[in-house]
């Protein structure tokens, strides 16, 4: 009886051991299965994220391309300033500013219609003082011509007190036009008055 009981206990112990081994085997199998499946899942998710990122990248490139801007207005002709290419009469900006925009952008800006400057449109290559008679205008020739260059319009003559003397001939100095013998002033001073006023001053004795 004792031998029988002992053998039955041994058989029961072996059976328990086998069941435990089977359980642990199944657990390790599931662990290995899960561990083997996780890399593929990770790879799949990685591939998915990569493929989904590509459209975004191309969209970003497209967006960058669409951000390119071109200058407003007309394309600037090579070697031609914008003010010689387009009529900017009435534009409050100076010729220098308009042409600078054209050089920087390659496009002549659209004319802006501000308040039209008073005066007469300036002829290309002709100074205002050679285009209009400013006799009696208190401003100097340099000031008048500067207004014409900046606005494209020769300003309306201002009638101040008429300078005393003789109207200066264009291109001729006062000392070559009038005999200033005995005048205490220097030739430079006399000619400067003529340039500034357009009138050769009366001879002083």
Short mmCIF file of C-alpha atoms in Angstrom, two decimals:
data_model
loop_
_atom_site.label_atom_id
_atom_site.label_comp_id
_atom_site.label_asym_id
_atom_site.label_seq_id
_atom_site.Cartn_x
_atom_site.Cartn_y
_atom_site.Cartn_z
CA UNK A 1 0.00 0.00 0.00
CA UNK A 2 2.80 2.36 0.83
CA UNK A 3 4.53 1.61 -2.44
CA UNK A 4 1.33 2.18 -4.30
CA UNK A 5 0.66 5.46 -2.60
CA UNK A 6 4.19 6.59 -3.33
CA UNK A 7 3.96 5.73 -7.01
CA UNK A 8 0.64 7.53 -7.34
CA UNK A 9 2.11 10.62 -5.71
CA UNK A 10 5.04 10.47 -8.09
CA UNK A 11 2.74 10.20 -11.08
CA UNK A 12 0.68 13.13 -9.81
CA UNK A 13 3.85 15.21 -9.33
CA UNK A 14 5.01 14.47 -12.87
CA UNK A 15 1.61 15.43 -14.22
CA UNK A 16 1.68 18.74 -12.33
CA UNK A 17 5.18 19.42 -13.65
CA UNK A 18 4.12 18.72 -17.21
CA UNK A 19 1.13 21.02 -16.90
CA UNK A 20 3.33 23.78 -15.49
CA UNK A 21 5.81 23.29 -18.33
CA UNK A 22 3.01 23.44 -20.84
CA UNK A 23 1.67 26.64 -19.29
CA UNK A 24 5.05 28.30 -19.23
CA UNK A 25 5.65 27.19 -22.81
CA UNK A 26 2.42 28.72 -23.97
CA UNK A 27 3.23 31.94 -22.07
CA UNK A 28 6.66 32.18 -23.64
CA UNK A 29 5.12 31.48 -27.02
CA UNK A 30 2.65 34.27 -26.62
CA UNK A 31 5.44 36.56 -25.43
CA UNK A 32 7.60 35.66 -28.41
CA UNK A 33 4.63 36.06 -30.72
CA UNK A 34 3.85 39.46 -29.31
CA UNK A 35 7.50 40.48 -29.44
CA UNK A 36 7.84 39.21 -33.01
CA UNK A 37 4.66 40.94 -34.08
CA UNK A 38 5.60 44.25 -32.47
CA UNK A 39 8.52 45.04 -34.85
CA UNK A 40 6.34 44.49 -37.88
CA UNK A 41 3.67 46.63 -36.32
CA UNK A 42 6.25 49.30 -35.56
CA UNK A 43 7.61 49.03 -39.09
CA UNK A 44 4.09 49.27 -40.45
CA UNK A 45 3.30 52.32 -38.39
CA UNK A 46 6.65 53.83 -39.35
CA UNK A 47 5.98 53.19 -43.02
CA UNK A 48 2.52 54.62 -42.63
CA UNK A 49 3.85 57.76 -41.00
CA UNK A 50 6.47 58.10 -43.74
CA UNK A 51 3.94 57.76 -46.53
CA UNK A 52 1.59 60.16 -44.84
CA UNK A 53 4.39 62.67 -44.37
CA UNK A 54 5.25 62.73 -48.07
CA UNK A 55 2.07 64.48 -49.22
CA UNK A 56 2.60 67.06 -46.48
CA UNK A 57 6.16 67.63 -47.68
CA UNK A 58 5.03 68.08 -51.26
CA UNK A 59 2.32 70.41 -50.06
CA UNK A 60 4.93 72.44 -48.22
CA UNK A 61 7.00 72.64 -51.39
CA UNK A 62 3.95 73.73 -53.34
CA UNK A 63 3.20 76.34 -50.73
CA UNK A 64 6.76 77.64 -50.94
CA UNK A 65 6.46 77.90 -54.69
CA UNK A 66 3.18 79.76 -54.53
CA UNK A 67 4.73 82.32 -52.17
CA UNK A 68 6.86 83.74 -55.00
CA UNK A 69 5.63 87.21 -55.84
CA UNK A 70 6.11 89.38 -58.85
CA UNK A 71 6.18 93.14 -58.99
CA UNK A 72 2.90 94.90 -59.70
CA UNK A 73 2.59 96.89 -62.89
CA UNK A 74 4.17 96.39 -66.30
CA UNK A 75 7.38 94.47 -66.96
CA UNK A 76 10.28 96.90 -67.23
CA UNK A 77 11.99 97.07 -70.62
CA UNK A 78 15.73 96.50 -70.53
CA UNK A 79 17.71 99.73 -70.63
CA UNK A 80 14.60 101.92 -70.44
CA UNK A 81 13.62 103.79 -67.27
CA UNK A 82 10.03 103.43 -66.08
CA UNK A 83 9.34 107.16 -66.46
CA UNK A 84 10.35 106.92 -70.12
CA UNK A 85 8.28 103.77 -70.60
CA UNK A 86 5.03 104.81 -68.89
CA UNK A 87 3.26 108.16 -68.50
CA UNK A 88 3.37 109.02 -64.79
CA UNK A 89 1.80 112.45 -65.19
CA UNK A 90 -0.02 113.27 -61.96
CA UNK A 91 1.86 110.65 -59.93
CA UNK A 92 2.93 112.29 -56.64
CA UNK A 93 6.13 110.21 -56.49
CA UNK A 94 9.40 111.53 -57.88
CA UNK A 95 10.92 110.08 -61.07
CA UNK A 96 13.84 108.77 -59.00
CA UNK A 97 11.51 106.84 -56.68
CA UNK A 98 9.51 105.36 -59.55
CA UNK A 99 12.61 104.31 -61.47
CA UNK A 100 14.17 102.83 -58.33
CA UNK A 101 11.12 100.56 -57.89
CA UNK A 102 11.47 99.46 -61.50
CA UNK A 103 15.16 98.60 -61.07
CA UNK A 104 14.58 96.66 -57.85
CA UNK A 105 11.53 94.64 -58.93
CA UNK A 106 11.88 94.45 -62.70
CA UNK A 107 8.36 95.88 -62.97
CA UNK A 108 7.33 99.49 -63.45
CA UNK A 109 4.75 100.35 -60.76
CA UNK A 110 1.23 101.28 -61.75
CA UNK A 111 0.81 105.06 -61.90
CA UNK A 112 -0.70 106.62 -58.80
CA UNK A 113 -3.15 109.40 -59.43
CA UNK A 114 -2.64 111.95 -56.73
CA UNK A 115 -3.14 115.65 -56.89
CA UNK A 116 -1.83 116.82 -60.26
CA UNK A 117 1.13 119.19 -59.85
CA UNK A 118 0.47 122.73 -60.98
CA UNK A 119 2.35 123.75 -64.07
CA UNK A 120 3.26 122.45 -67.50
CA UNK A 121 4.46 118.91 -68.33
CA UNK A 122 8.24 119.00 -68.59
CA UNK A 123 9.76 118.16 -71.97
CA UNK A 124 12.33 115.32 -71.80
CA UNK A 125 15.89 116.61 -71.78
CA UNK A 126 14.84 120.26 -71.51
CA UNK A 127 15.17 122.22 -68.27
CA UNK A 128 12.12 124.17 -67.12
CA UNK A 129 13.93 127.49 -67.30
CA UNK A 130 14.68 126.83 -70.98
CA UNK A 131 11.12 125.70 -71.63
CA UNK A 132 9.21 128.51 -69.88
CA UNK A 133 9.94 132.18 -69.30
CA UNK A 134 10.43 132.60 -65.56
CA UNK A 135 11.32 136.29 -65.77
CA UNK A 136 10.26 137.93 -62.53
CA UNK A 137 10.08 134.61 -60.61
CA UNK A 138 11.88 135.13 -57.27
CA UNK A 139 13.10 131.51 -57.23
CA UNK A 140 16.50 130.55 -58.58
CA UNK A 141 16.84 128.59 -61.82
CA UNK A 142 18.24 125.66 -59.85
CA UNK A 143 15.17 125.53 -57.59
CA UNK A 144 12.75 125.76 -60.52
CA UNK A 145 14.54 123.05 -62.50
CA UNK A 146 14.72 120.81 -59.44
CA UNK A 147 10.92 120.98 -59.08
CA UNK A 148 10.60 120.01 -62.75
CA UNK A 149 12.92 117.00 -62.38
CA UNK A 150 11.17 115.71 -59.27
CA UNK A 151 7.57 116.12 -60.41
CA UNK A 152 7.81 115.96 -64.20
CA UNK A 153 6.04 119.33 -64.28
CA UNK A 154 7.54 122.78 -64.69
CA UNK A 155 6.04 124.90 -61.92
CA UNK A 156 3.82 127.85 -62.72
CA UNK A 157 5.90 131.05 -62.79
CA UNK A 158 5.60 133.08 -59.63
CA UNK A 159 5.31 136.78 -60.23
CA UNK A 160 7.14 138.49 -57.44
CA UNK A 161 8.83 141.79 -57.59
CA UNK A 162 10.58 141.93 -60.93
CA UNK A 163 14.36 141.99 -60.48
CA UNK A 164 16.00 145.16 -61.64
CA UNK A 165 18.24 144.81 -64.65
CA UNK A 166 18.24 143.21 -68.06
CA UNK A 167 16.91 139.70 -68.87
CA UNK A 168 19.88 137.35 -69.07
CA UNK A 169 20.52 135.69 -72.42
CA UNK A 170 20.67 131.88 -72.17
CA UNK A 171 24.22 130.57 -72.12
CA UNK A 172 25.76 134.04 -71.88
CA UNK A 173 27.21 135.39 -68.65
CA UNK A 174 26.13 138.85 -67.55
CA UNK A 175 29.67 140.22 -67.72
CA UNK A 176 29.84 139.15 -71.38
CA UNK A 177 26.41 140.58 -72.09
CA UNK A 178 26.78 143.96 -70.38
CA UNK A 179 29.78 146.25 -69.83
CA UNK A 180 30.36 146.33 -66.06
CA UNK A 181 33.45 148.53 -66.27
CA UNK A 182 33.75 150.53 -63.06
CA UNK A 183 31.34 148.21 -61.13
CA UNK A 184 32.88 147.49 -57.70
CA UNK A 185 31.51 143.96 -57.63
CA UNK A 186 33.47 141.00 -58.91
CA UNK A 187 32.52 139.27 -62.17
CA UNK A 188 31.67 136.12 -60.16
CA UNK A 189 29.17 138.02 -57.98
CA UNK A 190 27.53 139.73 -60.96
CA UNK A 191 27.23 136.51 -62.93
CA UNK A 192 25.87 134.67 -59.88
CA UNK A 193 23.04 137.22 -59.61
CA UNK A 194 22.27 136.66 -63.27
CA UNK A 195 22.16 132.88 -62.86
CA UNK A 196 19.93 133.03 -59.79
CA UNK A 197 17.45 135.64 -60.97
CA UNK A 198 17.59 135.37 -64.77
CA UNK A 199 18.38 139.07 -64.84
CA UNK A 200 21.71 140.81 -65.19
CA UNK A 201 21.83 143.43 -62.43
CA UNK A 202 22.16 147.13 -63.25
CA UNK A 203 25.70 148.48 -63.41
CA UNK A 204 26.86 150.06 -60.17
CA UNK A 205 29.29 152.98 -60.22
#
